Coordinates of C-alpha atoms and ligand atoms in Angstrom, one line a residue:
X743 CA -0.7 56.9 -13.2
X744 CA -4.6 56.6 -12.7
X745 CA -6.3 53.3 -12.6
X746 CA -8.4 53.5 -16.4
X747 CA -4.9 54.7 -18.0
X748 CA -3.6 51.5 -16.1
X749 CA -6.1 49.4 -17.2
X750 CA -6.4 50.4 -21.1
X751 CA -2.2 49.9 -21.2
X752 CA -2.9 46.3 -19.7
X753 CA -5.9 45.9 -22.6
X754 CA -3.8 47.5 -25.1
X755 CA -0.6 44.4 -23.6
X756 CA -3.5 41.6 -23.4
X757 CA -6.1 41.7 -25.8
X758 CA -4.0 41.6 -29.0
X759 CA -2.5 38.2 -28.0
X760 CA -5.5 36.5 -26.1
X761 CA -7.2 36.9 -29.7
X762 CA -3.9 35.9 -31.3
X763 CA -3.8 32.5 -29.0
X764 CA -7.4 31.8 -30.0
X765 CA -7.1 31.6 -33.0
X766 CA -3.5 29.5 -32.9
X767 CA -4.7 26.3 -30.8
X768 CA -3.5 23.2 -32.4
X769 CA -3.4 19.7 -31.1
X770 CA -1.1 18.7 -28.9
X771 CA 0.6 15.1 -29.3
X772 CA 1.0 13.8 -25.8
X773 CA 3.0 10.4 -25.3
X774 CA 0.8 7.2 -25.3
X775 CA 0.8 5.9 -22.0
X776 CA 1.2 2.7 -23.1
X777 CA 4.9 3.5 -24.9
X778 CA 6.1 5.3 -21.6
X779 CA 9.7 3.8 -20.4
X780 CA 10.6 3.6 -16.5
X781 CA 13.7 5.4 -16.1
X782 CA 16.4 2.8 -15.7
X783 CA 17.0 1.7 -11.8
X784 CA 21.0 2.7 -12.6
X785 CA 19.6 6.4 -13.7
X786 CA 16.8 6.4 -10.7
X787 CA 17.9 9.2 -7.7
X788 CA 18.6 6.9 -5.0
X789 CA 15.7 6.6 -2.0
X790 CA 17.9 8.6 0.3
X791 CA 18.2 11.4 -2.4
X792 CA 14.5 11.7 -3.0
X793 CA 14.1 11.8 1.1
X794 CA 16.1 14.7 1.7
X795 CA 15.0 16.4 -1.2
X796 CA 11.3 16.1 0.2
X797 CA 12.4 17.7 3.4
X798 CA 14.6 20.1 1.8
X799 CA 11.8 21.5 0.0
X800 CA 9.2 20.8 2.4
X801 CA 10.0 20.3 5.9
X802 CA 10.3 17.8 8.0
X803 CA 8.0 14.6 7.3
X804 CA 5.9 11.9 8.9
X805 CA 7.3 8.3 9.7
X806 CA 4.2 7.5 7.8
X807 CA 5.8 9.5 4.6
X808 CA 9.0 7.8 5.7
X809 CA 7.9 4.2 5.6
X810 CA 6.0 5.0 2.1
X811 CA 8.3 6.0 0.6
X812 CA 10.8 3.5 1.7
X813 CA 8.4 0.7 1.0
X814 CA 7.0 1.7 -2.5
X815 CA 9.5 3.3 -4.4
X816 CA 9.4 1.4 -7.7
X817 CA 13.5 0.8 -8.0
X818 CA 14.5 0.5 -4.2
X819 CA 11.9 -0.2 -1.9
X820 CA 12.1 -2.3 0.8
X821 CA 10.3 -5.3 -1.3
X822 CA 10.8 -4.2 -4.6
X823 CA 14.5 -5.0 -4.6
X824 CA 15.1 -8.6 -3.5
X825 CA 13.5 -11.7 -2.3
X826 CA 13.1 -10.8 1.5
X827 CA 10.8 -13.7 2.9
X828 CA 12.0 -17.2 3.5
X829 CA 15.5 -18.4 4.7
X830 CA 17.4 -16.5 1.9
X831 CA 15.8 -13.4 3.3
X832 CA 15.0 -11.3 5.8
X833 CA 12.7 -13.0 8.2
X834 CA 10.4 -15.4 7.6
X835 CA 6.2 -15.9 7.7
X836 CA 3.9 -19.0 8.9
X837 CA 2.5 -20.0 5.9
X838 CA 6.1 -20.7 4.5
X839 CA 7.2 -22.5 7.6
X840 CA 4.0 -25.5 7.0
X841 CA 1.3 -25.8 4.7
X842 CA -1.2 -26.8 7.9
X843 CA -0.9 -22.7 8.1
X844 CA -3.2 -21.8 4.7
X845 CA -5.0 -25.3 4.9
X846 CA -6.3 -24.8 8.5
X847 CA -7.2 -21.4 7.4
X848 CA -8.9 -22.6 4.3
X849 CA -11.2 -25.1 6.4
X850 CA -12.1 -22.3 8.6
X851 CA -13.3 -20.3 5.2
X852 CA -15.0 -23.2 3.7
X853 CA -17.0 -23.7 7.1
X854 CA -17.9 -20.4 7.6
X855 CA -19.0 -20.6 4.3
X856 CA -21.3 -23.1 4.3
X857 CA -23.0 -21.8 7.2
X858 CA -24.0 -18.9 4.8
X859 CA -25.4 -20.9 1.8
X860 CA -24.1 -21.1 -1.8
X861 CA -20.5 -19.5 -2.1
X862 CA -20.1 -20.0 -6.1
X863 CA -18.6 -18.1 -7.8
X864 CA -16.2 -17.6 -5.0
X865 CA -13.7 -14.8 -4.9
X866 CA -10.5 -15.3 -3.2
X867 CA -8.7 -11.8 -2.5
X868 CA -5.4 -11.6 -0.7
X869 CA -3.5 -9.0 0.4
X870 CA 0.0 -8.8 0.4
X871 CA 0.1 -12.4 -0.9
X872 CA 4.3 -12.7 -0.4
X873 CA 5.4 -15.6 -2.5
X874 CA 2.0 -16.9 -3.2
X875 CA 2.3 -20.0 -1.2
X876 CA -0.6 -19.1 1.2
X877 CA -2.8 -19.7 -2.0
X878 CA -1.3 -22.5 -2.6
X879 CA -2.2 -24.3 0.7
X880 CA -5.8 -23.1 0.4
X881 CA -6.4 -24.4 -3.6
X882 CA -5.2 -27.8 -2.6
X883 CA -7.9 -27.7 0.0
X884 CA -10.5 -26.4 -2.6
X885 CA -9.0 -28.8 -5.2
X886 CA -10.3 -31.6 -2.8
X887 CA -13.6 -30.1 -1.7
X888 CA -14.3 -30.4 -5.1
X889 CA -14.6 -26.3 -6.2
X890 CA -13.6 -26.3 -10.0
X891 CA -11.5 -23.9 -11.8
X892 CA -14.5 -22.2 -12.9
X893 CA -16.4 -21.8 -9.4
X894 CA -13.2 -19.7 -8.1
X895 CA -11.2 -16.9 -8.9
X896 CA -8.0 -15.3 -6.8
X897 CA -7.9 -11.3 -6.9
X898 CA -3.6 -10.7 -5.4
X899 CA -3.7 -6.8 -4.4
X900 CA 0.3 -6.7 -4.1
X901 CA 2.3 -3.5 -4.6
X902 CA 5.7 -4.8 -5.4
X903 CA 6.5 -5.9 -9.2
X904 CA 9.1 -8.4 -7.5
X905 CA 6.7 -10.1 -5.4
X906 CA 4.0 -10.3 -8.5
X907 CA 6.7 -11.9 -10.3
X908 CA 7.2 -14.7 -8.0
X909 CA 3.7 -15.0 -7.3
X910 CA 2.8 -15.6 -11.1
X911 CA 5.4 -18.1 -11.2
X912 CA 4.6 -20.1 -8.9
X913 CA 0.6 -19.9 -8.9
X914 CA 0.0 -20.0 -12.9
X915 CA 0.8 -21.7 -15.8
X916 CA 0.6 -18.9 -17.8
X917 CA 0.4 -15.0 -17.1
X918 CA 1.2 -11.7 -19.0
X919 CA 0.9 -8.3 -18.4
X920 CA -2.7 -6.4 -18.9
X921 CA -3.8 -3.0 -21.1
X922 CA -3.4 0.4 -18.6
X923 CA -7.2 0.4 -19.1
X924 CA -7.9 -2.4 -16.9
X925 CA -8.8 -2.4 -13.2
X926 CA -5.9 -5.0 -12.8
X927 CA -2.5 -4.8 -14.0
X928 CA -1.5 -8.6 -14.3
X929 CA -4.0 -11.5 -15.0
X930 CA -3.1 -15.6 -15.3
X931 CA -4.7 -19.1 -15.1
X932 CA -3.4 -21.7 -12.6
X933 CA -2.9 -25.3 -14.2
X934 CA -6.8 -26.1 -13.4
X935 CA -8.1 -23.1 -15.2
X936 CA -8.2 -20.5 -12.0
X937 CA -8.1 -17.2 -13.2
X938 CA -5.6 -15.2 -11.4
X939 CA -5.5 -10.9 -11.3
X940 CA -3.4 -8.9 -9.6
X941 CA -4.7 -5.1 -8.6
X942 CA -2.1 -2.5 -6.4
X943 CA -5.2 -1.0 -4.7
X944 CA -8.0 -3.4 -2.8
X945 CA -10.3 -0.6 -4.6
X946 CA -9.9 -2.1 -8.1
X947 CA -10.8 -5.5 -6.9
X948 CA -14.4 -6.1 -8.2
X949 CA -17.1 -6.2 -5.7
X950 CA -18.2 -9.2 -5.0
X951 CA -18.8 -12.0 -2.3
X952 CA -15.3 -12.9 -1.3
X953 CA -13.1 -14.5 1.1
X954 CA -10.5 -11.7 2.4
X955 CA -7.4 -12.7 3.6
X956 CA -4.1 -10.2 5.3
X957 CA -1.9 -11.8 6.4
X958 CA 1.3 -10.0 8.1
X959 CA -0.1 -7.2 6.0
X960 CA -1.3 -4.9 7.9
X961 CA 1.9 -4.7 9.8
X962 CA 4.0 -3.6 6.6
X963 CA 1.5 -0.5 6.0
X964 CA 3.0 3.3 6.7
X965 CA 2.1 4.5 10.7
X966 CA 2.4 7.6 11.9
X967 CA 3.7 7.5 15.8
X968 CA 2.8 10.1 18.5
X969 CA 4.4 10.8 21.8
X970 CA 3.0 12.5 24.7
X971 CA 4.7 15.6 25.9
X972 CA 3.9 18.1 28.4
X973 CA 1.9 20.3 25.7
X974 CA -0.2 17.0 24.7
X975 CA 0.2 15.0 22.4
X976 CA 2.8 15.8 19.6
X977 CA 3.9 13.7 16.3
X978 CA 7.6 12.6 15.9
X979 CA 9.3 13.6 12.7
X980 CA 12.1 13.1 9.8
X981 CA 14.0 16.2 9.8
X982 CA 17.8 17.5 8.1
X983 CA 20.2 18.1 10.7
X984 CA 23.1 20.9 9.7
X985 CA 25.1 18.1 8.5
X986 CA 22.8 16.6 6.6
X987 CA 21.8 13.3 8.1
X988 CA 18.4 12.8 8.9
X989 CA 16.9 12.9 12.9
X990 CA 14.1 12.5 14.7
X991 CA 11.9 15.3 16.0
X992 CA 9.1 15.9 17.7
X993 CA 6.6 18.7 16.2
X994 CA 6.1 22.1 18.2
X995 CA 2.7 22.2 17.6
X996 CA -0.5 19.3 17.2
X997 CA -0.2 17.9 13.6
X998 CA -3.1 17.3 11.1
X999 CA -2.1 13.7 12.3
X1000 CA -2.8 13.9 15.7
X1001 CA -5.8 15.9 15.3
X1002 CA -7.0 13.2 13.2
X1003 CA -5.5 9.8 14.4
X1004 CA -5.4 10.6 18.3
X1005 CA -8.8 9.7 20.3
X1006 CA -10.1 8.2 23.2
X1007 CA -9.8 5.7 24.3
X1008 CA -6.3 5.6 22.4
X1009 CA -4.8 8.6 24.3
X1010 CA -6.1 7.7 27.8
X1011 CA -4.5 5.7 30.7
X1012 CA -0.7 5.6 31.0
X1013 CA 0.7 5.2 27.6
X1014 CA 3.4 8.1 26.5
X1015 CA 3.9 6.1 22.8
X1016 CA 1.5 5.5 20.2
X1017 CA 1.3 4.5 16.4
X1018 CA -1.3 4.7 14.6
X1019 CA -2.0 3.7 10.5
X1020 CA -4.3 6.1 8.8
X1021 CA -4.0 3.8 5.4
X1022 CA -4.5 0.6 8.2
X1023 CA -7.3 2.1 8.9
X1024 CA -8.9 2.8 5.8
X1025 CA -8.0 -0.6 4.5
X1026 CA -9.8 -1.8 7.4
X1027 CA -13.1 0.2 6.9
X1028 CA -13.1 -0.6 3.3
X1029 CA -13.1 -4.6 4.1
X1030 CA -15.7 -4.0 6.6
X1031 CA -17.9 -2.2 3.9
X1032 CA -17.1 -4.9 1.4
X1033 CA -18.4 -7.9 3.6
X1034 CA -21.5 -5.9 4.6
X1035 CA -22.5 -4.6 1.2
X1036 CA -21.6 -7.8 -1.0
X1037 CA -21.0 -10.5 1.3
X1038 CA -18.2 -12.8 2.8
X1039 CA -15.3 -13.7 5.0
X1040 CA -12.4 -11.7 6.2
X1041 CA -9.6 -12.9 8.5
X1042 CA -6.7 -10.6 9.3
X1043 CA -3.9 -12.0 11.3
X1044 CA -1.3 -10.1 12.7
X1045 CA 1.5 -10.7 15.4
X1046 CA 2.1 -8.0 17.6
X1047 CA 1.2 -6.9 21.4
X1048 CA -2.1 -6.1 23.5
X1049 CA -1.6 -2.2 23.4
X1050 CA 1.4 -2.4 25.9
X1051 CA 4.6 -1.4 24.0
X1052 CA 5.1 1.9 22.5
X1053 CA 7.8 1.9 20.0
X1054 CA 8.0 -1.4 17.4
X1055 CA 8.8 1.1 14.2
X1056 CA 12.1 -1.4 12.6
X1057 CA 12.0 -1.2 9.2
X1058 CA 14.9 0.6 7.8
X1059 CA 16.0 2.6 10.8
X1060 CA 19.5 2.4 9.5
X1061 CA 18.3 5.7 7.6
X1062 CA 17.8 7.4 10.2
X1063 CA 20.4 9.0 13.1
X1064 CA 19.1 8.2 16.4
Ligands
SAM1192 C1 5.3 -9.2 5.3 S1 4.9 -9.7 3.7 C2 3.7 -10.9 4.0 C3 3.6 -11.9 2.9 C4 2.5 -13.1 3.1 N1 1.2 -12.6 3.4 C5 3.0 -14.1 4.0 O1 2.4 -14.2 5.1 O2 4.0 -14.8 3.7 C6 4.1 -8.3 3.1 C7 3.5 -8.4 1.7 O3 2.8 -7.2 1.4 C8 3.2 -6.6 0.2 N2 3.0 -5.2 0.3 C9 3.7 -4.3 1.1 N3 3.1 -3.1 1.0 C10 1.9 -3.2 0.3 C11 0.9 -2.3 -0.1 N4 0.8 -1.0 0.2 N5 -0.1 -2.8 -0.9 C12 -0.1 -4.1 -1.3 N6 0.9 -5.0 -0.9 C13 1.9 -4.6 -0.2 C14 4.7 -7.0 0.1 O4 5.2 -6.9 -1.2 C15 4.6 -8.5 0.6 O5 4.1 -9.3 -0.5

């Protein structure tokens, strides 16, 4: 069969019902956004499920993939399902062990502060605000340097609906749920008229000058972890073993990852181990470009090591088969 006669069959197949769709568009209804149900957590696959699936379909997958998906899923991740910090929980932070923790920090704000001129209106962004009670240490410390309701407000970037919860609770007197529209998705005032938002992305906060705090929140953000072999440096990854249990590997060939994530000096000297947070990083930049553009403060405390240890990934292991 020659190519026109091919090509005037296809026209002859084609045309008629290209013309026929033009003319029969009609609207469609989608579902308002607004109305949209979560599935229920009972009817939700299970974390494990959706893992293997991933890998089933896609290959093996980054620890950074891993921990996302571990941490964030809306139904089962790691702090979406319980209370974890305090005695109840799993482990516990400073700022819930004595209120010195937020109110020293608070001082050190307000001094810094002062040392740049006028700091009202004053935003107060936290991230990964745990049960709030960081907050609370630093508005008592506001409350008695004389800032008003007005002169501050707090901006929560918090990913877990749990955690929001008990945050709202125990910083406001009143707090509701906001339209999709809105850069935030949760807004309340504190008993002295502090208005309170909660974002899930430091993005949505407005720009503004602000004081910045993370604490024991960079820590909780996805890494990816590298080994050095005799090839160079290679990233270990979630796999499917034949009896379906998940296991550790190391990939044959240099990831997008390590391409990206490994440089100098990071991959010189000694060290066989590394891990490395893309998203830490970006979250990082971003602050930096946020002080330098509109001004402020950002502290970031952490408790880790100097660069000597290789391997600190705990979080959920039990998934995994070593
Ligand atoms: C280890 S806790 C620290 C809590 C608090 N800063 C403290 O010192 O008590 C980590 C907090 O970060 C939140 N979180 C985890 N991943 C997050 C993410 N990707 N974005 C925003 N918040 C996150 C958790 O829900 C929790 O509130």
């Amino acid at each position: 069969m020659n190519s026109s006669l091919v090509f005037r069959m296809c026209n002859r197949l084609v045309l008629p019902s290209m013309v026929a769709r033009g003319y029969a568009y009609k609207t469609i209804k989608r579902p308002d956004p607004k109305t949209l149900k979560m599935p229920s957590p009972a009817s939700a696959p299970s974390i494990m499920d959706i893992i293997k699936e991933k890998i089933r379909l896609n290959g093996p997958i980054t620890v950074a993939e891993y921990m996302h998906i571990v941490i964030t899923n809306p139904t089962e991740g790691y702090y979406m399902k319980k209370e974890v910090i305090g005695e109840s929980g799993d482990f516990v932070t400073s700022p819930e062990i004595t209120q010195l923790f937020g109110e020293i920090l608070a001082i050190w704000f307000c001094a810094e502060t002062q040392k740049m001129g006028p700091s009202k209106p004053l935003q107060i962004v936290e991230l990964g605000p745990g049960k709030g009670t960081l907050l609370l240490d630093v508005l008592r410390v506001l409350n008695r340097l004389g800032y008003k309701g007005s002169d501050v407000s707090l901006h929560l970037v918090e990913i877990s609906t749990t955690m929001q919860a008990i945050q709202a609770n125990r910083l406001c007197m009143s707090h509701r749920p906001v339209d999709i529209d809105m850069p935030h998705n949760h807004e309340g005032e504190t008993v002295s008229g502090i208005k309170v938002y909660w974002y899930n992305d430091l993005k949505k906060v407005p720009n503004a000058f602000s004081w910045y705090i993370a604490h024991e929140f960079f820590d909780v953000l996805p890494i990816h972890k590298f080994e050095k072999t005799d090839k160079g440096w290679r990233e270990l990854l979630i796999d499917l073993d034949k009896n379906n249990k998940l296991y550790y590997r190391i990939s044959g060939e240099e990831t997008q990852s390590v391409k990206m994530l490994v440089r100098p000096p990071l991959d010189s000297g000694d060290r066989t181990e590394l891990e490395i947070s893309a998203r830490g990083l970006g979250v990082a930049r971003q602050l930096a470009q946020r002080v330098d553009e509109f001004g402020g403060l950002a502290l970031i405390a952490d408790y880790g090591h100097e660069g000597e240890k290789g391997d600190t990934f705990r979080v959920c292991i039990f998934y995994i088969c070593l």
